[in-house]
Amino acid sequence: MGKKASSPAYVLGVGLTKFIKPRGKVDYTELGFEAGIKALLDAQINYDDVEQGIACYCYGDSTCGQRVFYQFGMTQIPIYNGNNNCSTGSTGLHMARNMVSHGVADCVMVVGFEKMFPGSLQSFFQDRTTPPGTTGEMMRATRGVTNAPGAAQMFGNAGREYMEKYGATITDFAEIARVNHLHSAKNPYSQFRDVYTLDGILNSQMIHDPLTKLQCCPTSDGGASAIIVSEAFLAARPYLCSQAIQIAGQHLATDNVSLFDRSAINLIGFGMTQHAARTAMAEAGVDSKEVKVCELHDCFSANEMITLDALGLCEPGKAHEMVRAGDITFGGRCVVNPSGGLISKGHPLGASGIAQCAELVWQLRGWANNRLVEGAKVALQHNLGLGGAAVVTVYKRVDGQINELVQDQEIKSKTWIGYNPAVEARGFTKEQVDKVRSNSSRSAWALGDTEKKVEARF
């Protein structure tokens, strides 16, 4: 086991772009710039305060991170480029937290962005072995292969096994998707904000039984950013304590040998999710029964079902009963994916984990006032990447109290961005950009026309 966090780390600022269909209309430079500027404004700092940078993306050439970060300033800080499949964003958060907790830096900026291709995920390199190749071969050996997208087959097969072992039905999986689509209607950043009936979910195109189209997340273009700071950095800015959210527990786990034990459930990383959850919650001193709000990796409804179980939010094998009881939405035991989740919000791989973080930060601050999970004292995040990596994070308020709803007017009066970013997906002005870009080392050549393109969209 690696060294535990030696000092606290906090999320001080977050920023998001709208998640959109991948049509090639917005470049990654714009997505990263928009998200990053919003995070700097939210944190009320200048880029000169940032000591390390972490870029998170899966589809892009080497050093895309520098191309994005140079737009904020060319201050010669270390910039890292990370790719950990669908858990890339949370992997960046994990790196930032470790840097801060172990004294490497007092302020780390994480920016995730993805410019994707339309359609289902495909392997980019065709002349070499794919990392999840052994996983695919196990699926072929145990459940066979169809013409459906590979990921849908893998997660759909896990759903089938959950049905066979525990008695879940196709309606249970459809209900998960119905709830997520319902939640997304109040998230201004969601790619899809349509609300569907249960029949509408069930009757949409079958992708891989039991998964219909509306139970599968879309590919997306989007960006997200977070500013992670130390206790000393926060102490020097006591007026920001009310918005800082502590990363109280966090763990990045990889697969164990159960991955290849011929179970379809284990083949999608149940073991690493369970281990990451137990480790993170133990570090935070939190029991799963205390969790009232959770953002988890619902790339498919089947994965949400299985993850409820792996995170300990239900008794083993009882996730479908939790769904049937209405315990994954408002008024129930734990509100899961108040943002709409990947299924409806969208899934730009490098940004997804950071977007989950942003939602939970807004929830604990009380800023998500149109979808607030009231009475939340802690928040739980789960981000999964096949191949594999699972990151589970526990967040707490600095004051240790439960969240309380904050009105828009109060938020506007004390932020640099001038509106409530949890409920409005708006842009920023040139003056605001000038306020947070580096004062000491900015380059008009590095920025190019990115700022103008971003501002034009608003």
Short mmCIF file of C-alpha atoms in Angstrom, two decimals:
data_model
loop_
_atom_site.label_atom_id
_atom_site.label_comp_id
_atom_site.label_asym_id
_atom_site.label_seq_id
_atom_site.Cartn_x
_atom_site.Cartn_y
_atom_site.Cartn_z
CA MET A 1 0.00 0.00 0.00
CA GLY A 2 1.19 3.52 -0.78
CA LYS A 3 1.61 6.24 1.79
CA LYS A 4 -1.59 7.77 3.14
CA ALA A 5 -2.35 11.44 2.71
CA SER A 6 -0.29 13.32 5.29
CA SER A 7 -2.14 16.64 5.17
CA PRO A 8 -5.57 17.74 3.93
CA ALA A 9 -6.36 18.69 0.35
CA TYR A 10 -9.36 20.71 -0.77
CA VAL A 11 -11.29 21.38 -3.94
CA LEU A 12 -11.35 25.18 -4.08
CA GLY A 13 -12.74 25.79 -7.56
CA VAL A 14 -14.51 23.89 -10.34
CA GLY A 15 -15.60 24.70 -13.87
CA LEU A 16 -17.55 22.95 -16.64
CA THR A 17 -18.47 23.34 -20.27
CA LYS A 18 -21.73 22.07 -21.63
CA PHE A 19 -21.41 18.47 -22.75
CA ILE A 20 -22.32 18.27 -26.44
CA LYS A 21 -22.65 15.78 -29.27
CA PRO A 22 -19.29 15.09 -30.94
CA ARG A 23 -19.67 16.89 -34.25
CA GLY A 24 -16.19 18.38 -34.57
CA LYS A 25 -17.44 21.93 -34.09
CA VAL A 26 -15.53 22.76 -30.88
CA ASP A 27 -11.83 22.00 -30.46
CA TYR A 28 -10.22 20.64 -27.31
CA THR A 29 -8.31 23.89 -26.88
CA GLU A 30 -11.61 25.71 -26.42
CA LEU A 31 -13.09 23.07 -24.12
CA GLY A 32 -10.05 23.08 -21.84
CA PHE A 33 -9.81 26.87 -21.85
CA GLU A 34 -13.45 27.43 -20.98
CA ALA A 35 -13.44 24.90 -18.14
CA GLY A 36 -10.13 26.15 -16.78
CA ILE A 37 -11.06 29.82 -16.78
CA LYS A 38 -14.30 29.00 -14.96
CA ALA A 39 -12.41 26.97 -12.33
CA LEU A 40 -9.91 29.80 -11.76
CA LEU A 41 -12.78 32.29 -11.41
CA ASP A 42 -14.58 29.97 -9.02
CA ALA A 43 -11.43 29.56 -6.91
CA GLN A 44 -10.81 33.32 -7.04
CA ILE A 45 -7.14 32.91 -7.91
CA ASN A 46 -4.80 33.87 -10.72
CA TYR A 47 -3.01 31.26 -12.83
CA ASP A 48 0.26 32.50 -11.30
CA ASP A 49 -0.87 30.77 -8.08
CA VAL A 50 -0.91 27.36 -9.82
CA GLU A 51 2.24 25.30 -9.17
CA GLN A 52 1.45 22.09 -11.08
CA GLY A 53 -0.88 21.26 -13.97
CA ILE A 54 -2.52 17.97 -14.89
CA ALA A 55 -4.24 17.43 -18.24
CA CYS A 56 -6.70 14.55 -18.61
CA TYR A 57 -7.72 13.19 -22.02
CA CYS A 58 -7.86 9.92 -23.96
CA TYR A 59 -8.17 11.01 -27.57
CA GLY A 60 -5.35 13.35 -28.55
CA ASP A 61 -1.68 13.67 -29.34
CA SER A 62 1.06 13.96 -26.74
CA THR A 63 1.30 17.30 -24.90
CA CYS A 64 -2.27 18.39 -25.60
CA GLY A 65 -2.11 19.48 -21.98
CA GLN A 66 0.60 22.03 -22.65
CA ARG A 67 -1.40 23.37 -25.60
CA VAL A 68 -4.36 23.99 -23.26
CA PHE A 69 -2.43 25.24 -20.22
CA TYR A 70 -0.25 27.65 -22.21
CA GLN A 71 -3.45 29.58 -22.92
CA PHE A 72 -3.65 30.45 -19.21
CA GLY A 73 0.02 31.36 -18.98
CA MET A 74 3.52 30.11 -19.74
CA THR A 75 4.89 30.02 -16.21
CA GLN A 76 7.17 26.96 -16.69
CA ILE A 77 5.34 24.82 -14.15
CA PRO A 78 5.35 21.02 -14.58
CA ILE A 79 2.41 19.86 -16.71
CA TYR A 80 1.45 16.19 -16.83
CA ASN A 81 -0.64 14.47 -19.50
CA GLY A 82 -2.71 11.53 -18.26
CA ASN A 83 -4.81 8.78 -19.85
CA ASN A 84 -6.48 6.10 -17.73
CA ASN A 85 -9.43 5.26 -19.97
CA CYS A 86 -12.82 6.41 -18.63
CA SER A 87 -11.40 7.11 -15.17
CA THR A 88 -8.88 9.61 -16.56
CA GLY A 89 -10.45 12.68 -14.93
CA SER A 90 -10.55 11.15 -11.45
CA THR A 91 -7.03 9.84 -11.93
CA GLY A 92 -5.97 13.45 -12.45
CA LEU A 93 -7.75 14.44 -9.25
CA HIS A 94 -5.99 11.59 -7.45
CA MET A 95 -2.61 12.80 -8.70
CA ALA A 96 -3.38 16.37 -7.64
CA ARG A 97 -4.49 15.31 -4.20
CA ASN A 98 -1.31 13.29 -3.70
CA MET A 99 0.84 16.23 -4.79
CA VAL A 100 -0.87 18.56 -2.34
CA SER A 101 -1.13 16.11 0.55
CA HIS A 102 2.55 15.19 0.37
CA GLY A 103 3.86 18.73 0.04
CA VAL A 104 4.83 18.74 -3.63
CA ALA A 105 2.59 21.74 -4.32
CA ASP A 106 0.10 24.01 -2.59
CA CYS A 107 -2.08 24.57 -5.67
CA VAL A 108 -2.65 22.12 -8.53
CA MET A 109 -4.92 22.69 -11.50
CA VAL A 110 -6.59 19.71 -13.19
CA VAL A 111 -8.16 20.16 -16.62
CA GLY A 112 -10.00 17.35 -18.41
CA PHE A 113 -11.21 17.62 -21.99
CA GLU A 114 -12.28 15.33 -24.79
CA LYS A 115 -13.04 15.82 -28.45
CA MET A 116 -14.54 12.48 -29.48
CA PHE A 117 -15.76 10.72 -32.59
CA PRO A 118 -19.46 10.01 -33.15
CA GLY A 119 -20.67 6.49 -32.40
CA SER A 120 -19.49 3.85 -29.95
CA LEU A 121 -15.97 3.70 -28.55
CA GLN A 122 -13.38 2.12 -30.81
CA SER A 123 -9.74 1.22 -30.42
CA PHE A 124 -7.65 3.90 -32.11
CA PHE A 125 -4.54 1.87 -32.94
CA GLN A 126 -5.25 -1.09 -35.21
CA ASP A 127 -1.68 -2.39 -35.52
CA ARG A 128 -1.14 -3.51 -31.92
CA THR A 129 -2.74 -5.43 -29.09
CA THR A 130 -5.48 -3.51 -27.26
CA PRO A 131 -5.06 -3.22 -23.47
CA PRO A 132 -8.42 -4.88 -22.66
CA GLY A 133 -7.75 -7.66 -25.18
CA THR A 134 -7.53 -10.36 -22.49
CA THR A 135 -10.82 -9.11 -21.04
CA GLY A 136 -12.46 -9.37 -24.45
CA GLU A 137 -11.18 -12.90 -24.89
CA MET A 138 -12.65 -13.90 -21.52
CA MET A 139 -16.00 -12.48 -22.61
CA ARG A 140 -15.79 -14.45 -25.83
CA ALA A 141 -14.99 -17.63 -23.92
CA THR A 142 -17.80 -17.23 -21.37
CA ARG A 143 -20.68 -15.36 -23.02
CA GLY A 144 -19.84 -15.24 -26.70
CA VAL A 145 -19.62 -12.21 -28.97
CA THR A 146 -22.29 -10.37 -30.97
CA ASN A 147 -22.25 -7.44 -33.38
CA ALA A 148 -23.16 -4.98 -30.61
CA PRO A 149 -20.53 -2.47 -29.43
CA GLY A 150 -17.97 -4.24 -27.26
CA ALA A 151 -18.54 -2.17 -24.14
CA ALA A 152 -22.31 -2.68 -24.34
CA GLN A 153 -21.76 -6.42 -24.57
CA MET A 154 -19.44 -6.48 -21.58
CA PHE A 155 -21.67 -4.41 -19.30
CA GLY A 156 -24.85 -6.00 -20.65
CA ASN A 157 -23.46 -9.44 -19.85
CA ALA A 158 -22.75 -8.28 -16.30
CA GLY A 159 -26.37 -7.14 -16.08
CA ARG A 160 -27.52 -10.56 -17.25
CA GLU A 161 -25.44 -12.24 -14.56
CA TYR A 162 -26.95 -9.96 -11.91
CA MET A 163 -30.39 -11.01 -13.13
CA GLU A 164 -29.45 -14.69 -13.03
CA LYS A 165 -27.87 -14.55 -9.56
CA TYR A 166 -30.11 -12.12 -7.71
CA GLY A 167 -33.44 -11.79 -9.51
CA ALA A 168 -33.15 -8.34 -11.09
CA THR A 169 -35.35 -7.74 -14.15
CA ILE A 170 -35.03 -5.72 -17.34
CA THR A 171 -37.46 -3.23 -15.81
CA ASP A 172 -35.05 -2.59 -12.95
CA PHE A 173 -32.30 -1.57 -15.36
CA ALA A 174 -34.71 0.62 -17.32
CA GLU A 175 -35.79 2.34 -14.09
CA ILE A 176 -32.18 3.34 -13.42
CA ALA A 177 -32.04 5.03 -16.82
CA ARG A 178 -35.42 6.69 -16.29
CA VAL A 179 -34.21 8.23 -13.04
CA ASN A 180 -30.97 9.49 -14.56
CA HIS A 181 -32.77 11.11 -17.48
CA LEU A 182 -35.18 12.71 -15.02
CA HIS A 183 -32.31 14.13 -12.97
CA SER A 184 -30.59 15.58 -16.03
CA ALA A 185 -33.50 17.89 -16.79
CA LYS A 186 -32.25 20.20 -14.02
CA ASN A 187 -28.58 20.13 -15.04
CA PRO A 188 -27.79 22.91 -17.53
CA TYR A 189 -24.58 21.16 -18.63
CA SER A 190 -26.25 17.89 -19.68
CA GLN A 191 -25.99 16.70 -23.25
CA PHE A 192 -29.54 15.36 -23.04
CA ARG A 193 -32.24 16.87 -20.85
CA ASP A 194 -35.27 14.94 -22.13
CA VAL A 195 -37.43 13.05 -19.66
CA TYR A 196 -38.71 9.57 -20.57
CA THR A 197 -41.30 7.16 -19.25
CA LEU A 198 -40.30 3.68 -18.19
CA ASP A 199 -41.98 2.29 -21.32
CA GLY A 200 -40.09 4.80 -23.41
CA ILE A 201 -36.81 3.48 -22.02
CA LEU A 202 -37.80 -0.16 -22.50
CA ASN A 203 -39.06 0.37 -26.03
CA SER A 204 -36.03 2.23 -27.33
CA GLN A 205 -33.66 0.36 -29.64
CA MET A 206 -32.20 -2.81 -28.15
CA ILE A 207 -28.40 -2.61 -28.10
CA HIS A 208 -27.48 -5.72 -26.10
CA ASP A 209 -30.06 -7.35 -23.88
CA PRO A 210 -31.00 -6.06 -21.33
CA LEU A 211 -29.61 -2.68 -22.46
CA THR A 212 -31.68 -0.47 -24.74
CA LYS A 213 -30.28 2.68 -26.32
CA LEU A 214 -31.56 5.00 -23.60
CA GLN A 215 -29.65 2.94 -21.02
CA CYS A 216 -26.30 3.60 -22.70
CA CYS A 217 -24.22 6.74 -22.28
CA PRO A 218 -23.41 8.76 -25.41
CA THR A 219 -20.01 9.85 -26.63
CA SER A 220 -19.52 13.54 -25.97
CA ASP A 221 -17.31 16.57 -26.35
CA GLY A 222 -16.72 18.52 -23.16
CA GLY A 223 -14.35 19.95 -20.61
CA ALA A 224 -14.09 20.15 -16.81
CA SER A 225 -11.56 21.58 -14.39
CA ALA A 226 -10.80 21.60 -10.67
CA ILE A 227 -8.37 23.50 -8.47
CA ILE A 228 -6.91 21.43 -5.61
CA VAL A 229 -5.18 23.29 -2.76
CA SER A 230 -3.44 22.68 0.54
CA GLU A 231 -4.53 23.65 4.04
CA ALA A 232 -1.91 26.39 4.09
CA PHE A 233 -3.15 27.80 0.78
CA LEU A 234 -6.70 27.87 2.11
CA ALA A 235 -5.69 29.32 5.48
CA ALA A 236 -4.19 32.29 3.65
CA ARG A 237 -7.62 32.89 2.11
CA PRO A 238 -10.08 32.36 5.01
CA TYR A 239 -12.87 34.10 3.10
CA LEU A 240 -12.97 31.06 0.77
CA CYS A 241 -13.38 28.41 3.48
CA SER A 242 -17.15 28.27 3.01
CA GLN A 243 -16.76 27.06 -0.57
CA ALA A 244 -13.78 24.71 -0.11
CA ILE A 245 -14.62 21.00 -0.01
CA GLN A 246 -12.22 18.53 1.58
CA ILE A 247 -11.12 15.35 -0.18
CA ALA A 248 -11.55 13.31 2.98
CA GLY A 249 -10.80 9.91 1.48
CA GLN A 250 -9.70 8.67 -1.91
CA HIS A 251 -8.32 5.54 -3.49
CA LEU A 252 -7.31 4.48 -6.98
CA ALA A 253 -7.47 0.72 -7.38
CA THR A 254 -6.64 -1.62 -10.24
CA ASP A 255 -7.92 -5.13 -10.91
CA ASN A 256 -7.24 -8.23 -8.87
CA VAL A 257 -7.20 -11.82 -10.10
CA SER A 258 -11.00 -12.11 -9.85
CA LEU A 259 -11.10 -10.20 -13.16
CA PHE A 260 -10.54 -13.51 -14.95
CA ASP A 261 -12.61 -15.85 -12.76
CA ARG A 262 -15.22 -16.21 -15.55
CA SER A 263 -17.77 -13.94 -13.84
CA ALA A 264 -19.23 -11.26 -16.13
CA ILE A 265 -19.70 -9.03 -13.08
CA ASN A 266 -16.08 -9.30 -12.06
CA LEU A 267 -15.00 -8.79 -15.66
CA ILE A 268 -16.17 -5.16 -15.48
CA GLY A 269 -14.12 -4.36 -12.40
CA PHE A 270 -16.42 -5.13 -9.46
CA GLY A 271 -13.40 -6.14 -7.37
CA MET A 272 -11.43 -2.94 -7.89
CA THR A 273 -14.49 -0.75 -7.29
CA GLN A 274 -15.27 -2.55 -4.05
CA HIS A 275 -11.67 -2.30 -2.87
CA ALA A 276 -11.40 1.41 -3.78
CA ALA A 277 -14.69 2.17 -2.01
CA ARG A 278 -13.80 0.38 1.19
CA THR A 279 -10.36 1.97 1.31
CA ALA A 280 -11.57 5.52 0.59
CA MET A 281 -14.42 5.34 3.09
CA ALA A 282 -12.15 3.90 5.77
CA GLU A 283 -9.71 6.76 5.26
CA ALA A 284 -12.55 9.29 5.52
CA GLY A 285 -14.06 7.56 8.55
CA VAL A 286 -17.37 7.26 6.74
CA ASP A 287 -19.87 4.40 6.60
CA SER A 288 -21.77 3.87 3.36
CA LYS A 289 -25.01 4.33 5.31
CA GLU A 290 -24.04 8.00 5.83
CA VAL A 291 -23.92 8.70 2.10
CA LYS A 292 -26.95 10.64 0.87
CA VAL A 293 -25.56 11.81 -2.47
CA CYS A 294 -23.40 9.91 -4.92
CA GLU A 295 -22.09 10.39 -8.44
CA LEU A 296 -21.20 6.99 -9.88
CA HIS A 297 -20.03 5.70 -13.24
CA ASP A 298 -23.26 4.76 -15.02
CA CYS A 299 -21.81 4.23 -18.48
CA PHE A 300 -24.65 1.73 -18.77
CA SER A 301 -27.59 1.14 -16.44
CA ALA A 302 -26.18 -2.31 -15.71
CA ASN A 303 -23.02 -0.78 -14.30
CA GLU A 304 -24.99 1.47 -11.98
CA MET A 305 -26.84 -1.57 -10.65
CA ILE A 306 -23.63 -3.46 -10.00
CA THR A 307 -21.82 -0.42 -8.60
CA LEU A 308 -24.55 0.25 -6.02
CA ASP A 309 -23.64 -3.18 -4.71
CA ALA A 310 -19.86 -2.72 -4.95
CA LEU A 311 -19.96 0.63 -3.14
CA GLY A 312 -21.92 -0.89 -0.27
CA LEU A 313 -24.93 1.38 -0.80
CA CYS A 314 -27.14 -1.71 -0.51
CA GLU A 315 -26.90 -5.18 0.94
CA PRO A 316 -25.03 -7.63 -1.33
CA GLY A 317 -27.23 -8.73 -4.22
CA LYS A 318 -29.99 -6.26 -3.30
CA ALA A 319 -29.29 -3.34 -5.65
CA HIS A 320 -32.45 -4.03 -7.67
CA GLU A 321 -34.50 -3.83 -4.47
CA MET A 322 -32.96 -0.44 -3.76
CA VAL A 323 -33.99 0.68 -7.25
CA ARG A 324 -37.55 -0.64 -6.85
CA ALA A 325 -37.95 1.13 -3.51
CA GLY A 326 -37.14 4.50 -5.08
CA ASP A 327 -33.97 4.71 -3.02
CA ILE A 328 -31.74 6.11 -5.78
CA THR A 329 -33.61 9.38 -6.25
CA PHE A 330 -34.97 12.32 -4.28
CA GLY A 331 -36.94 11.21 -1.25
CA GLY A 332 -35.09 7.91 -1.09
CA ARG A 333 -32.11 6.45 0.72
CA CYS A 334 -29.38 8.03 -1.48
CA VAL A 335 -29.70 10.31 -4.51
CA VAL A 336 -27.54 8.73 -7.19
CA ASN A 337 -26.34 10.93 -10.05
CA PRO A 338 -28.28 14.13 -9.37
CA SER A 339 -26.38 15.49 -12.40
CA GLY A 340 -28.07 12.96 -14.70
CA GLY A 341 -25.02 10.73 -14.76
CA LEU A 342 -23.09 9.62 -17.81
CA ILE A 343 -26.25 8.17 -19.35
CA SER A 344 -27.84 11.57 -19.79
CA LYS A 345 -25.23 14.21 -18.95
CA GLY A 346 -22.77 12.66 -21.41
CA HIS A 347 -19.34 11.05 -21.22
CA PRO A 348 -16.35 13.00 -22.59
CA LEU A 349 -13.86 10.56 -21.14
CA GLY A 350 -11.17 12.89 -19.81
CA ALA A 351 -13.70 15.30 -18.31
CA SER A 352 -16.23 12.91 -16.78
CA GLY A 353 -14.54 12.30 -13.42
CA ILE A 354 -13.91 16.01 -12.89
CA ALA A 355 -17.53 16.78 -13.82
CA GLN A 356 -18.65 14.33 -11.13
CA CYS A 357 -16.43 16.20 -8.68
CA ALA A 358 -17.97 19.54 -9.71
CA GLU A 359 -21.50 18.27 -9.12
CA LEU A 360 -20.65 17.01 -5.66
CA VAL A 361 -18.82 20.21 -4.76
CA TRP A 362 -21.92 22.20 -5.75
CA GLN A 363 -24.11 19.82 -3.74
CA LEU A 364 -22.06 20.16 -0.56
CA ARG A 365 -21.75 23.93 -0.94
CA GLY A 366 -25.53 24.13 -1.31
CA TRP A 367 -25.20 25.84 -4.68
CA ALA A 368 -27.09 23.16 -6.67
CA ASN A 369 -30.27 24.78 -5.41
CA ASN A 370 -32.55 23.47 -8.18
CA ARG A 371 -31.61 19.84 -7.44
CA LEU A 372 -30.16 19.95 -3.93
CA VAL A 373 -29.85 16.74 -1.94
CA GLU A 374 -30.70 18.22 1.43
CA GLY A 375 -29.01 17.10 4.61
CA ALA A 376 -25.85 15.82 2.93
CA LYS A 377 -22.74 15.89 5.09
CA VAL A 378 -20.55 13.74 2.85
CA ALA A 379 -20.58 12.92 -0.85
CA LEU A 380 -19.31 9.83 -2.67
CA GLN A 381 -17.80 9.66 -6.17
CA HIS A 382 -17.01 6.62 -8.31
CA ASN A 383 -15.25 6.71 -11.69
CA LEU A 384 -14.35 3.53 -13.58
CA GLY A 385 -12.04 2.75 -16.47
CA LEU A 386 -11.87 -0.73 -17.96
CA GLY A 387 -8.38 -1.95 -18.38
CA GLY A 388 -8.47 -1.00 -15.48
CA ALA A 389 -8.71 1.68 -12.85
CA ALA A 390 -11.42 2.59 -10.36
CA VAL A 391 -11.24 5.82 -8.36
CA VAL A 392 -13.51 6.35 -5.38
CA THR A 393 -13.49 9.67 -3.53
CA VAL A 394 -15.23 10.87 -0.37
CA TYR A 395 -15.86 14.60 0.01
CA LYS A 396 -16.74 16.55 3.16
CA ARG A 397 -17.53 20.15 3.98
CA VAL A 398 -14.75 22.01 5.77
CA ASP A 399 -17.05 22.90 8.69
CA GLY A 400 -18.19 19.30 9.11
CA GLN A 401 -21.84 20.37 8.88
CA ILE A 402 -24.64 19.30 6.55
CA ASN A 403 -25.24 21.30 3.40
CA GLU A 404 -27.80 24.10 3.30
CA LEU A 405 -29.40 25.66 0.26
CA VAL A 406 -27.77 28.90 -0.87
CA GLN A 407 -29.75 31.33 -2.99
CA ASP A 408 -28.46 32.54 -6.36
CA GLN A 409 -28.25 36.15 -5.26
CA GLU A 410 -25.90 35.33 -2.40
CA ILE A 411 -23.68 33.26 -4.71
CA LYS A 412 -23.54 36.04 -7.30
CA SER A 413 -22.50 38.58 -4.70
CA LYS A 414 -19.41 36.70 -3.54
CA THR A 415 -18.06 35.03 -6.68
CA TRP A 416 -15.79 36.29 -9.42
CA ILE A 417 -17.90 34.66 -12.12
CA GLY A 418 -21.01 36.70 -11.25
CA TYR A 419 -23.68 34.00 -11.38
CA ASN A 420 -24.44 30.58 -9.90
CA PRO A 421 -22.53 28.11 -12.11
CA ALA A 422 -24.36 25.13 -10.60
CA VAL A 423 -27.63 26.14 -12.24
CA GLU A 424 -26.54 28.32 -15.16
CA ALA A 425 -24.22 27.21 -17.98
CA ARG A 426 -23.01 30.64 -19.01
CA GLY A 427 -19.71 32.09 -20.13
CA PHE A 428 -17.43 34.89 -19.02
CA THR A 429 -16.23 38.29 -20.14
CA LYS A 430 -12.86 39.40 -21.48
CA GLU A 431 -12.33 41.28 -18.23
CA GLN A 432 -12.88 38.11 -16.22
CA VAL A 433 -10.43 36.20 -18.41
CA ASP A 434 -7.82 38.93 -17.93
CA LYS A 435 -8.31 38.69 -14.17
CA VAL A 436 -7.28 35.02 -13.96
CA ARG A 437 -4.80 34.55 -16.79
CA SER A 438 -1.18 34.86 -15.73
CA ASN A 439 -0.09 38.36 -14.87
CA SER A 440 3.57 37.49 -15.09
CA SER A 441 3.80 35.35 -18.22
CA ARG A 442 0.91 35.34 -20.67
CA SER A 443 1.23 34.87 -24.42
CA ALA A 444 -1.18 36.20 -27.03
CA TRP A 445 0.37 33.79 -29.53
CA ALA A 446 -0.37 30.79 -27.31
CA LEU A 447 -3.96 31.93 -26.79
CA GLY A 448 -4.61 32.67 -30.46
CA ASP A 449 -8.31 33.05 -31.21
CA THR A 450 -9.48 30.55 -28.56
CA GLU A 451 -10.91 33.19 -26.24
CA LYS A 452 -12.87 34.82 -29.04
CA LYS A 453 -14.28 31.45 -30.15
CA VAL A 454 -15.37 30.56 -26.61
CA GLU A 455 -16.95 33.95 -25.95
CA ALA A 456 -18.77 33.79 -29.30
CA ARG A 457 -20.62 30.66 -28.17
CA PHE A 458 -22.21 32.65 -25.34
#
